[in-house]
Coordinates of C-alpha atoms and ligand atoms in Angstrom, one line a residue:
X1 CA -9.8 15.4 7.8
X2 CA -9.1 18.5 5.7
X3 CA -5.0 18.9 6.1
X4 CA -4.1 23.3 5.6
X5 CA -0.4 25.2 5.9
X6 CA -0.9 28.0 7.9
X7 CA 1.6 31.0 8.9
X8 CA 2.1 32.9 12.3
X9 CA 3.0 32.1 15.7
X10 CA 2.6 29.5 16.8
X11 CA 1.6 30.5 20.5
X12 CA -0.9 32.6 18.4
X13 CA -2.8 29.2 17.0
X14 CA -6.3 28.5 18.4
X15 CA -6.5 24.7 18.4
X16 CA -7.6 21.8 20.9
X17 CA -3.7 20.7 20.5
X18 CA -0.4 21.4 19.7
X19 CA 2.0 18.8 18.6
X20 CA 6.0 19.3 19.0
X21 CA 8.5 17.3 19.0
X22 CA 11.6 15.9 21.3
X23 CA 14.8 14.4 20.4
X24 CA 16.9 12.3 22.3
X25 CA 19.7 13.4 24.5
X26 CA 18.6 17.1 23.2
X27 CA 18.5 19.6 26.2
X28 CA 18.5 23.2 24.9
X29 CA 14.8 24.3 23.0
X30 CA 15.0 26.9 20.3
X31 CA 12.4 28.1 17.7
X32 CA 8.5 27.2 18.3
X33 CA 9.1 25.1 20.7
X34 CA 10.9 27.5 22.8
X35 CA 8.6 29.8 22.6
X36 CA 5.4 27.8 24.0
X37 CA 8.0 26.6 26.9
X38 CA 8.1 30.3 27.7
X39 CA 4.5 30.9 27.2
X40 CA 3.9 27.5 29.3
X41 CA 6.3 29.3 31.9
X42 CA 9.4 27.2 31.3
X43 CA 6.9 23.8 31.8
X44 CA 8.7 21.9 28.9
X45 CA 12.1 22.6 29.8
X46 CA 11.5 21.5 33.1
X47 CA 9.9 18.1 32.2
X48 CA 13.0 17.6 30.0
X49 CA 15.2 18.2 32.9
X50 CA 13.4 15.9 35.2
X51 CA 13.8 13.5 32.4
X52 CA 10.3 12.8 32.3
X53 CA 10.4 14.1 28.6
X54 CA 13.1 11.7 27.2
X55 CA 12.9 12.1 23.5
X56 CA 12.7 8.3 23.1
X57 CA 11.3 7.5 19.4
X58 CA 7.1 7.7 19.7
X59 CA 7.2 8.8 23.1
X60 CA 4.3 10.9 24.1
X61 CA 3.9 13.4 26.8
X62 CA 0.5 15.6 27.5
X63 CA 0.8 19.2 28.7
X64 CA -2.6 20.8 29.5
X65 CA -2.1 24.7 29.0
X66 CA -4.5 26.3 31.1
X67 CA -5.1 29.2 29.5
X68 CA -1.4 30.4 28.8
X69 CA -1.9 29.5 25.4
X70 CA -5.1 29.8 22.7
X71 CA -4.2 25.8 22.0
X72 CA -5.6 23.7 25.0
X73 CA -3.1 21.1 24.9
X74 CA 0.4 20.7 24.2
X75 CA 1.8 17.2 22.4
X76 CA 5.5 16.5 22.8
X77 CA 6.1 13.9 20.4
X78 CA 9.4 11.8 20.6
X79 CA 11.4 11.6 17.5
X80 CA 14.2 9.4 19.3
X81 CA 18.5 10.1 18.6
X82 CA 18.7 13.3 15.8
X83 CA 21.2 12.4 14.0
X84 CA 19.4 9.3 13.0
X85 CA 15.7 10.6 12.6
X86 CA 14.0 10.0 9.0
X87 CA 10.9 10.9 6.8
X88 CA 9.6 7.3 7.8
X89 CA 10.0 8.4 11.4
X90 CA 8.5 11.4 11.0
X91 CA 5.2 9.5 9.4
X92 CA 5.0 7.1 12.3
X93 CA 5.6 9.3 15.2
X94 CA 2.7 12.2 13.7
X95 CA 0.4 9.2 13.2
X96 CA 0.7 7.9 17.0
X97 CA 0.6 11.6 18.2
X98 CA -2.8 11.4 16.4
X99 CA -3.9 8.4 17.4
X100 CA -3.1 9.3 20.9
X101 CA -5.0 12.8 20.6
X102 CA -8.5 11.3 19.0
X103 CA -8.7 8.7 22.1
X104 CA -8.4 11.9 24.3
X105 CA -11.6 13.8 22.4
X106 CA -9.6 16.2 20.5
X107 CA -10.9 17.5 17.2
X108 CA -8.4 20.0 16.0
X109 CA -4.5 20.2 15.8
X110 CA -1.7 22.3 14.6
X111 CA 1.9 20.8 14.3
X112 CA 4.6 22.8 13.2
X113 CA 6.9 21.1 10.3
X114 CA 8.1 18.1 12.4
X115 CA 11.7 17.0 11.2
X116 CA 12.7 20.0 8.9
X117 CA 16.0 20.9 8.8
X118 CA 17.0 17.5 10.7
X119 CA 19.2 15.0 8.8
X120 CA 18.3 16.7 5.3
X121 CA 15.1 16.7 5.7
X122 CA 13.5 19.5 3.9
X123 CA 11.0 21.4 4.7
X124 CA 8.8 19.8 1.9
X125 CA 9.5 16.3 2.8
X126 CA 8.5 17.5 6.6
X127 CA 5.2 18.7 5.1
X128 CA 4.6 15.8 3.1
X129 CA 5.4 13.0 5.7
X130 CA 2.7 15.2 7.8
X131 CA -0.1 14.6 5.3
X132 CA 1.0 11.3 4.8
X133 CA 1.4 10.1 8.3
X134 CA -2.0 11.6 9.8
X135 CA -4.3 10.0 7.8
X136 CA -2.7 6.9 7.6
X137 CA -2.7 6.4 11.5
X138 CA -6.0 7.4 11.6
X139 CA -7.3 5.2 9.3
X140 CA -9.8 2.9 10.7
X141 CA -12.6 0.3 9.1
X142 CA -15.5 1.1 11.1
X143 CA -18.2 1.1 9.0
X144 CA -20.0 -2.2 10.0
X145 CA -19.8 -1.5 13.5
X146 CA -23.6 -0.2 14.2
X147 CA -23.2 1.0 18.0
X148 CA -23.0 4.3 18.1
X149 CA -21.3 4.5 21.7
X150 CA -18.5 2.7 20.8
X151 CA -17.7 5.8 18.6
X152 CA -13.7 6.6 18.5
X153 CA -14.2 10.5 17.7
X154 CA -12.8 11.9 14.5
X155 CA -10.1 14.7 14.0
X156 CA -11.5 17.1 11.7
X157 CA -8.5 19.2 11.2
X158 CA -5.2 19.7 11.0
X159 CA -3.4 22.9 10.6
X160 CA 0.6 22.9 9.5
X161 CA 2.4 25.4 10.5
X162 CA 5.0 27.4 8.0
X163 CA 6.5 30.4 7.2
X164 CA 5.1 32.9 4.1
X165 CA 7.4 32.2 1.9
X166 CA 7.6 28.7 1.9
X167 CA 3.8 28.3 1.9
X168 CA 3.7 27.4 -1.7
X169 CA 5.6 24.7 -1.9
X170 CA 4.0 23.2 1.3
X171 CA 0.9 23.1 0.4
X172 CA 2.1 21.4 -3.0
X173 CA 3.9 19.0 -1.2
X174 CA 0.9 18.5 1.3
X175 CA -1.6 17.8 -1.5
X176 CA 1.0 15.2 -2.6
X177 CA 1.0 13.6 0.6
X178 CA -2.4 14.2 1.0
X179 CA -3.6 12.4 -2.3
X180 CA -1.0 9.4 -1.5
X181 CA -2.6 8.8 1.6
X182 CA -6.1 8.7 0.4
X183 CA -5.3 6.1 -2.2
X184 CA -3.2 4.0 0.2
X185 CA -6.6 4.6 2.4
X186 CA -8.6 3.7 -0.7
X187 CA -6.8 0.6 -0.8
X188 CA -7.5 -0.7 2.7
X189 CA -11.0 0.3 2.6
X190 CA -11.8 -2.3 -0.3
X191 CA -9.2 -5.1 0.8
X192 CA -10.6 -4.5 4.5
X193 CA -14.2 -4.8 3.0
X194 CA -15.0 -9.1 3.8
X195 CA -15.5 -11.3 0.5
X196 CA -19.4 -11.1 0.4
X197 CA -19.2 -7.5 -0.3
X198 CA -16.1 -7.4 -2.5
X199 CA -16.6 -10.2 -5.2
X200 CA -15.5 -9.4 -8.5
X201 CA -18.0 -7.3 -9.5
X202 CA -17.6 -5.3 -6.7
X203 CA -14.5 -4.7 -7.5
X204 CA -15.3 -3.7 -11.5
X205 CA -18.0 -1.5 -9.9
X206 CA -15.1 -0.1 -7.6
X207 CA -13.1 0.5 -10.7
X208 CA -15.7 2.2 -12.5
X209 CA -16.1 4.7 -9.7
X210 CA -12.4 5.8 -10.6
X211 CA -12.4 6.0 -13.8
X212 CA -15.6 8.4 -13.7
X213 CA -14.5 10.1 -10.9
X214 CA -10.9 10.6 -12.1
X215 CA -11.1 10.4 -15.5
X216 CA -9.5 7.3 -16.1
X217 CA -10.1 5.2 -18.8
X218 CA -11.6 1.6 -18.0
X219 CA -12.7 -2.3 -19.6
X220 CA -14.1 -4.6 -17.9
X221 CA -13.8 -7.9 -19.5
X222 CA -16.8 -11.1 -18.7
X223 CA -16.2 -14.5 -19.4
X224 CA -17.4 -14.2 -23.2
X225 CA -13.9 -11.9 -24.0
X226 CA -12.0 -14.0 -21.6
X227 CA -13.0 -17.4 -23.4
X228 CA -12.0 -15.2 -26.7
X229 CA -9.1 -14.4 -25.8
X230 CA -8.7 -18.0 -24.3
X231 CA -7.4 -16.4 -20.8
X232 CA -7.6 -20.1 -19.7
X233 CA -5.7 -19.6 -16.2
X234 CA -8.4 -16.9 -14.9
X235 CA -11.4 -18.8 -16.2
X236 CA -10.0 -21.9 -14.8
X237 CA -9.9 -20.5 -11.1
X238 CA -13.6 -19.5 -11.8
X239 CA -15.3 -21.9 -12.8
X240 CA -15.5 -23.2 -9.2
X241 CA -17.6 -20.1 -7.9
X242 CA -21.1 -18.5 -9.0
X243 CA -19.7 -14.9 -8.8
X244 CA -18.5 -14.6 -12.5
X245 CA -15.0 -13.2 -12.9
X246 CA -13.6 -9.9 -14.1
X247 CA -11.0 -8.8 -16.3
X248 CA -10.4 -4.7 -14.9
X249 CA -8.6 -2.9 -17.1
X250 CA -7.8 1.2 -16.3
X251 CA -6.0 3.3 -18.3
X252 CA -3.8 6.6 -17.3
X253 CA -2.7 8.7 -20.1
X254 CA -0.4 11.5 -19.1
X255 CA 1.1 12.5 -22.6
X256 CA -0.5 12.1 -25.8
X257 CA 1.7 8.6 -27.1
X258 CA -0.2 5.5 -27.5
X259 CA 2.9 3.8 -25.9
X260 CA 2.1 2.0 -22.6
X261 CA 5.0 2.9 -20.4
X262 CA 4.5 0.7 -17.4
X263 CA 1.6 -1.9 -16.6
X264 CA 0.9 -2.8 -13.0
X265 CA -0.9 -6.0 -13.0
X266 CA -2.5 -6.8 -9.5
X267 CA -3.8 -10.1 -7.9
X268 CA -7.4 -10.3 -7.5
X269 CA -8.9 -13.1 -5.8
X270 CA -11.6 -11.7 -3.3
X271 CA -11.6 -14.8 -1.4
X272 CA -9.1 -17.8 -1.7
X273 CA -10.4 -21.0 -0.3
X274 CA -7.5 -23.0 -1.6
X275 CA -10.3 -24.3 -3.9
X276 CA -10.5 -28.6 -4.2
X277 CA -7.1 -28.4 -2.3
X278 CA -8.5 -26.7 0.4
X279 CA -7.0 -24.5 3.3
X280 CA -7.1 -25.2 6.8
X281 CA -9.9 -23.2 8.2
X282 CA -7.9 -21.5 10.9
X283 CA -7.1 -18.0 8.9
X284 CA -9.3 -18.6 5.9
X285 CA -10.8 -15.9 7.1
X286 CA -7.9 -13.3 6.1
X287 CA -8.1 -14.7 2.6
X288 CA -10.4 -11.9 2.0
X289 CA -7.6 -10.2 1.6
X290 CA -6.2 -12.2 -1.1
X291 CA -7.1 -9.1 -4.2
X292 CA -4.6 -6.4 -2.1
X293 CA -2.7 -6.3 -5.0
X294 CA -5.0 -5.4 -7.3
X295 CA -6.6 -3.1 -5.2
X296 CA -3.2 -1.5 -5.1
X297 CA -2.7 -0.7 -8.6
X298 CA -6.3 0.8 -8.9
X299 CA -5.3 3.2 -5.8
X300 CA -2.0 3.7 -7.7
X301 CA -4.0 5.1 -10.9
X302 CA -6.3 6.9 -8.5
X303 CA -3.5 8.6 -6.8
X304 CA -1.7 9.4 -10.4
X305 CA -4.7 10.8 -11.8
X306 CA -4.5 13.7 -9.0
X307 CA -0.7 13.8 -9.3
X308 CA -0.6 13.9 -13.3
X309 CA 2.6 12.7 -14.2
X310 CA 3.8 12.5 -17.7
X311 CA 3.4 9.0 -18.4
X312 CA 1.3 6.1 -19.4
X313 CA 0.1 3.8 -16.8
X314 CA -1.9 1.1 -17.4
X315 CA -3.6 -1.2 -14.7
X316 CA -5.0 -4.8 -14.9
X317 CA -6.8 -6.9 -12.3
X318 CA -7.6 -10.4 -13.0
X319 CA -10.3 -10.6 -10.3
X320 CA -12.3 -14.0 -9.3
X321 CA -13.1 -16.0 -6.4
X322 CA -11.1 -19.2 -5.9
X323 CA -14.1 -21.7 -4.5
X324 CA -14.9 -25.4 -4.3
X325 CA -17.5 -26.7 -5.9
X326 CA -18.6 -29.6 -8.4
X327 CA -17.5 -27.4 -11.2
X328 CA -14.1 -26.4 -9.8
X329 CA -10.7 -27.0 -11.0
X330 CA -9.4 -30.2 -9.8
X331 CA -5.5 -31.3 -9.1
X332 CA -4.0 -32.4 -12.6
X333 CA -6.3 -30.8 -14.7
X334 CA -4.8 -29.0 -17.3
X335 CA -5.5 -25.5 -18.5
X336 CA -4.3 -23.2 -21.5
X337 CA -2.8 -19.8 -21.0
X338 CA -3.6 -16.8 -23.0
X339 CA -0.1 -17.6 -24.5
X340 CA -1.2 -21.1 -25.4
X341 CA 1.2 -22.8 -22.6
X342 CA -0.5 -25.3 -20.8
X343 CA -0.5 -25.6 -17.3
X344 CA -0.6 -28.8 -15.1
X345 CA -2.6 -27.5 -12.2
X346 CA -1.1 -30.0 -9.5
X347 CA -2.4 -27.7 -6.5
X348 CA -5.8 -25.3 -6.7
X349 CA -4.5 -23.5 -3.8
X350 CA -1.7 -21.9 -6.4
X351 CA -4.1 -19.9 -8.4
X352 CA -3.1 -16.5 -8.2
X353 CA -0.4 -17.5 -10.4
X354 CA -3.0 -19.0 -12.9
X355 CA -4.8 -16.0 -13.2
X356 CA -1.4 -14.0 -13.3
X357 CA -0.5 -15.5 -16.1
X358 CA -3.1 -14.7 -17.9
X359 CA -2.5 -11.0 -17.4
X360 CA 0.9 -10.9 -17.6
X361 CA 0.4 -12.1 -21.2
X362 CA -2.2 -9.2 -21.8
X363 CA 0.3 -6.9 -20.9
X364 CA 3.1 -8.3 -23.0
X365 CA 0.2 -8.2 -25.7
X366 CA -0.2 -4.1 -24.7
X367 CA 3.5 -4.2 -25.6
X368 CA 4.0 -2.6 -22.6
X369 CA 7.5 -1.3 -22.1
X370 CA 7.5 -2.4 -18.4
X371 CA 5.6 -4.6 -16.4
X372 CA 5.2 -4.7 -12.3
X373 CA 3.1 -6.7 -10.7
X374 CA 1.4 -7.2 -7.1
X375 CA 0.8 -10.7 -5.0
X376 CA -0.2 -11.8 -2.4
X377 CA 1.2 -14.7 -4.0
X378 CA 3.0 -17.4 -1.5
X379 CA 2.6 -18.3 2.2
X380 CA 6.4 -19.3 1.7
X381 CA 7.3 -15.6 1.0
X382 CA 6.5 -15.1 4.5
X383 CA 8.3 -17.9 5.7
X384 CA 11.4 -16.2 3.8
X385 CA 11.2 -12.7 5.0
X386 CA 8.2 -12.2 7.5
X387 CA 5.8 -9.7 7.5
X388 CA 8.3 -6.7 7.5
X389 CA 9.6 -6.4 3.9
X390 CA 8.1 -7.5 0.5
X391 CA 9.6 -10.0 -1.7
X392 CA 11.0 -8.5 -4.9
X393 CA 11.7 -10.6 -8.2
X394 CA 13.5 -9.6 -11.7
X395 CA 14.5 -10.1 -14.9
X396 CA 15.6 -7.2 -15.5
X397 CA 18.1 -5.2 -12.8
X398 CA 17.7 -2.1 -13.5
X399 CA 14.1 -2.2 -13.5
X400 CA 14.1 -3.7 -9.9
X401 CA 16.5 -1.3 -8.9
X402 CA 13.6 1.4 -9.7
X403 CA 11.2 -0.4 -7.7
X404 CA 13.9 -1.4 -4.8
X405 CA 14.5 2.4 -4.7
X406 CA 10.7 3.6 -4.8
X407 CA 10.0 1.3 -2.3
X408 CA 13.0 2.7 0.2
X409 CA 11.4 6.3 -0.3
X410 CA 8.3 5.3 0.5
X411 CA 9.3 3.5 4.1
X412 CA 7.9 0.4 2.3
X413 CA 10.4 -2.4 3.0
X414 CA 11.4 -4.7 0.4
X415 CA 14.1 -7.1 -0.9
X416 CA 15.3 -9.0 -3.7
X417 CA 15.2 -12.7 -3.4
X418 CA 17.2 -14.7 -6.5
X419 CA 16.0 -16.2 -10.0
X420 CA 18.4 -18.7 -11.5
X421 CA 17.4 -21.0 -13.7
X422 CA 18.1 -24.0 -11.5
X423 CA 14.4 -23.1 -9.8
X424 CA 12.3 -23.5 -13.1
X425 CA 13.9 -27.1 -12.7
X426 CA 10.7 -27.5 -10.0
X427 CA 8.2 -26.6 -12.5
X428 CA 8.8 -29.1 -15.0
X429 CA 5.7 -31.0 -15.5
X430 CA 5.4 -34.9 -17.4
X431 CA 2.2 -34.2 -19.7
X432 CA 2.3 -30.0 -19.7
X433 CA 4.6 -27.0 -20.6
X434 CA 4.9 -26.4 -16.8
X435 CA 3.0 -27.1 -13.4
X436 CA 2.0 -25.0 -10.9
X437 CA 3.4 -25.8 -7.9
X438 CA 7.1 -26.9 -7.0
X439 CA 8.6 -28.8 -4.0
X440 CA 8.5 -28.0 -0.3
X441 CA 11.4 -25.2 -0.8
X442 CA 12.1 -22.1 -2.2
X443 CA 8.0 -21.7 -2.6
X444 CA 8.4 -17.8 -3.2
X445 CA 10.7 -17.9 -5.9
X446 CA 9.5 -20.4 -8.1
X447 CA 6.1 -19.2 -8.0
X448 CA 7.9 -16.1 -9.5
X449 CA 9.8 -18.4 -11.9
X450 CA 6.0 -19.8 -13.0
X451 CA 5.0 -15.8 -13.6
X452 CA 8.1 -15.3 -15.4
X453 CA 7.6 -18.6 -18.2
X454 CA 4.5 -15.7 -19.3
X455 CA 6.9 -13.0 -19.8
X456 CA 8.5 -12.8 -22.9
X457 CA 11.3 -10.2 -22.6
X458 CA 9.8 -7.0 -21.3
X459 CA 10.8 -5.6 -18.0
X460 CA 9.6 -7.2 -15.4
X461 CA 9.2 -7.0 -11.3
X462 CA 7.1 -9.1 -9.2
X463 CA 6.7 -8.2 -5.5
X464 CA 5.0 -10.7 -3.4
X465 CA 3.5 -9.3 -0.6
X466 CA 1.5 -12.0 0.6
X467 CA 3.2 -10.5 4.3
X468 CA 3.3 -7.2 4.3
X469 CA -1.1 -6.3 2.5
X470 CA -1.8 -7.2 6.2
X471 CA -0.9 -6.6 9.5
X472 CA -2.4 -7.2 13.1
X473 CA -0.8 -4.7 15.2
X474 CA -1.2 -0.9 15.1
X475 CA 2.2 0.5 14.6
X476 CA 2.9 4.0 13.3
X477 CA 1.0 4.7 10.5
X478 CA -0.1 1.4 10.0
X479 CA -3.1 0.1 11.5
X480 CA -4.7 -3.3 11.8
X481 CA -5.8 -4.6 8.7
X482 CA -4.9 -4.2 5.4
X483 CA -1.7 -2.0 5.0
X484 CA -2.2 -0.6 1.3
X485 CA 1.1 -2.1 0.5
X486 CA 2.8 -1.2 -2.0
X487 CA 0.3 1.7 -3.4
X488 CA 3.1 4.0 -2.5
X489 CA 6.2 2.2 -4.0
X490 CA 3.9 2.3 -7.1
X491 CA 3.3 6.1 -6.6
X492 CA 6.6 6.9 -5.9
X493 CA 8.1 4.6 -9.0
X494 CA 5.9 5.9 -11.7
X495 CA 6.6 9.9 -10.4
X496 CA 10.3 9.2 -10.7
X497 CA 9.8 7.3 -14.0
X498 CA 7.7 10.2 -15.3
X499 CA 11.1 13.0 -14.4
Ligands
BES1 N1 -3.1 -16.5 -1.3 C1 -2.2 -17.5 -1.0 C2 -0.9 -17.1 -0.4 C3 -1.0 -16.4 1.0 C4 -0.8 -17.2 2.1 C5 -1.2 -15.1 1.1 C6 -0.9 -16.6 3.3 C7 -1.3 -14.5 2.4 C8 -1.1 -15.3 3.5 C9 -1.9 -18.3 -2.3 O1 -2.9 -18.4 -3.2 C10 -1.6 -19.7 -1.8 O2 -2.4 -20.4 -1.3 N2 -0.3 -20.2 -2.1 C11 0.1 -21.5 -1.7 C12 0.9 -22.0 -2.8 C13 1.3 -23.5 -2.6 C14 0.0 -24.3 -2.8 C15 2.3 -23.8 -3.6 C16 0.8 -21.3 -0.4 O3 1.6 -20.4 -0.2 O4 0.7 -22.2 0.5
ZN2 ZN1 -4.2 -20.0 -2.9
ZN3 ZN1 -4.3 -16.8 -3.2

């Protein structure tokens, strides 16, 4: 979908649809809107006064214009009570206008700026929550399905409309939202894609795309470098599996230091059995899933590499399938860290700690000045907060106050869960440095405290979002499926970093 800011009037535009807006309790029409109502011969007014246009947040109404106007349809989206609309709003209720419009054959559509002007929103941000919002809500994973009938249409374009003079800045702020929305997009497409076609080597391959494309710089590690550097925790979750694993390391460089500013270190198991102690097999099926966080911070330096920030981001993906087999890990084996810790390995179904570790210890090793990391790390994280928010964990406040802030920007809910000591109590192991797996309680957080024994004292955030990389009902701009969670807290924390 190509996403343009155009100028003029708007009853000029010559489009299969028009999308405006409604607020709640909001009677009187000014601007563009009024001036279609007149075109349409007072039509919208007259809804609203019937109260069959209510405002109500996501609310839809169709207008066909029958030649009154160049468009041939008129969207009144609902953005629900003014006073309390937000850029998150704004993104939802232009991707379920969208949504709504492709199941009705439409191709092309003009909206003018929804939200500007409302509750602070600028202009900009109105522009940007746009080209953020459409594509995200018209993302869909269709490319196994071979029947051609079942076809769901495709917008192909979709105008904004501006004024002159702000027509700069929009279209700066629309390629912002427009390159955060591919990369989120990016990110679903490869999590989406099952395990058979996204091993670890597909996801190196992946990688390598990017860093040609983009001009990032990229490593891939095999097992020879691995055993060198004795990343014990990663090559222990794959020796179980015939797909050999890989180390993914891409490099942004937006100013000419050496210094590694921030490192975003992502899960990447592309397919979690549970290993010897294996999962039940109802939902083993969404453990495909289980490399979202790396595939998030290879998006993130996709998305940076458009944006150009000046800073130096560095991403690692510990990637391997977690399988069993007569060469797997086995409950109380124990395996050395890159760090030299050992590791009782009481559970095999708590690997993406294991392999965590391992590059966690690289980073502090690239003397990286911060480190964040991505999980989908702990059933029990979901237990704790559902699928709505991500679980955030620190050693360092300010740090997590960064990412808790990035994160509200984005509409991407998170929250802070606790790290006192009295949790590394659990890990304590009889014949190791630590184990891998504590009691029945508190599961989120002292798989954290694990990640944390491999930091030494840089920096550090760990979001689990074993809850929030999926989610199984189309809402806003998300979509069944992978969600591309937290590409844009990322995005957001490394262009505020980079001020
Ligand atoms: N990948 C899972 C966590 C997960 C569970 C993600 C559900 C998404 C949805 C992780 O590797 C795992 O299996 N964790 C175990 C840890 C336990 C053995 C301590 C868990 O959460 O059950
Ligand atoms: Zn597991
Ligand atoms: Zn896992």
């Amino acid at each position: 979908m190509e996403i343009k800011v155009v100028t003029g009037d708007i009853t000029a535009i010559k489009t299969d649809a028009l999308i405006l807006n409604s607020f709640k309790g909001t009677k009187t029409l000014s601007g563009d809107i009024a001036a279609v109502d007149k075109a349409l011969d007072g039509a919208i007014s007259q809804l609203i006064k019937q109260g069959v246009i209510k405002g109500n947040l996501n609310e839809i109404n169709l207008l066909h214009s029958l030649g009154k106007l160049p468009a041939g349809r008129v969207v009144i989206v609902g953005l629900g009570k003014k006073q309390e609309l937000t850029a998150e709003k704004v993104r939802g209720a232009v991707a379920e206008a969208c949504r709504y419009l492709r199941k009705n054959g439409v191709a092309s559509i003009a909206t003018i700026l929804q939200g500007a002007g409302v509750n602070k929103i600028s202009r900009e941000i109105a522009a940007q929550s746009i080209a953020e919002g459409a594509p995200l809500g018209l993302y869909n994973f269709r490319r196994y399905i071979t029947k051609k009938e079942d076809d769901t249409g495709e917008i192909k374009s979709l105008l904004i409309v501006g004024s002159e003079k702000d027509k700069p800045v929009l279209e700066k702020a629309v390629n912002k939202g427009t390159v955060i929305a591919e990369a989120v997009n990016w990110a679903r497409d490869i999590v989406n894609e099952p395990a058979n076609n996204m091993t670890p080597t597909h996801m190196a391959n992946a990688a390598r795309k990017l860093s040609e494309t983009y001009g990032l710089s990229i490593e891939v590690l095999d097992k020879g470098r691995m055993t060198k550097l004795g990343m014990g925790g990663l090559l222990g979750v794959a020796q179980g599996s015939q797909q050999p694993p890989k180390f993914i390391i891409l490099g942004y460089k937006g100013k000419p230091t050496t210094s590694i500013d921030l490192v975003l270190a992502g899960k990447g198991i592309t397919f979690d059995s549970g290993g010897i102690s294996i999962k039940p097999s109802e939902g083993m099926a969404d453990m495909k899933d289980d490399m979202a966080g790396g595939a998030a911070v290879m998006a993130t330096l996709m998305a940076i590499a458009r944006l150009k920030p000046k800073i130096n981001v560095t991403a690692l993906v510990p990637a391997t399938e977690n399988l069993p087999s007569g060469t797997a890990l086995k409950p109380g084996d124990i395996i050395k860290a890159m760090n030299g810790k050992t590791i009782e390995v009481l559970n095999t179904d708590a690997e993406g700690r294991l392999i965590l570790a391992d590059a966690l210890c690289y980073a502090v090793r690239l003397k990286a000045k911060a480190i964040v990391d991505a999980a989908t790390l702990t059933g029990a994280c979901i237990v704790a907060l559902g699928k709505i928010c991500t679980g955030v964990f620190s050693n360092n406040q300010e740090l997590a106050d960064k990412v808790l802030a990035a994160g509200k920007e984005s509409g991407e809910l998170s929250w802070q869960l606790p790290m006192f000591d009295e949790y590394r109590e659990q890990l304590k192991s009889d014949i190791a440095d630590i184990k891998n797996v504590g009691n029945r309680y508190g599961g989120a957080i002292t798989a954290a405290k694990f990640l944390a024994d491999f930091i030494k004292d840089t920096p550090w955030v760990h979001l689990d979002i074993a809850g929030t990389a999926d989610n199984d009902k189309e809402k806003g701009y998300l979509v069944k499926g992978a969600t591309g969670i937290p590409v844009r807290t990322f995005v957001n924390l490394i262009l505020n970093m980079a001020k």
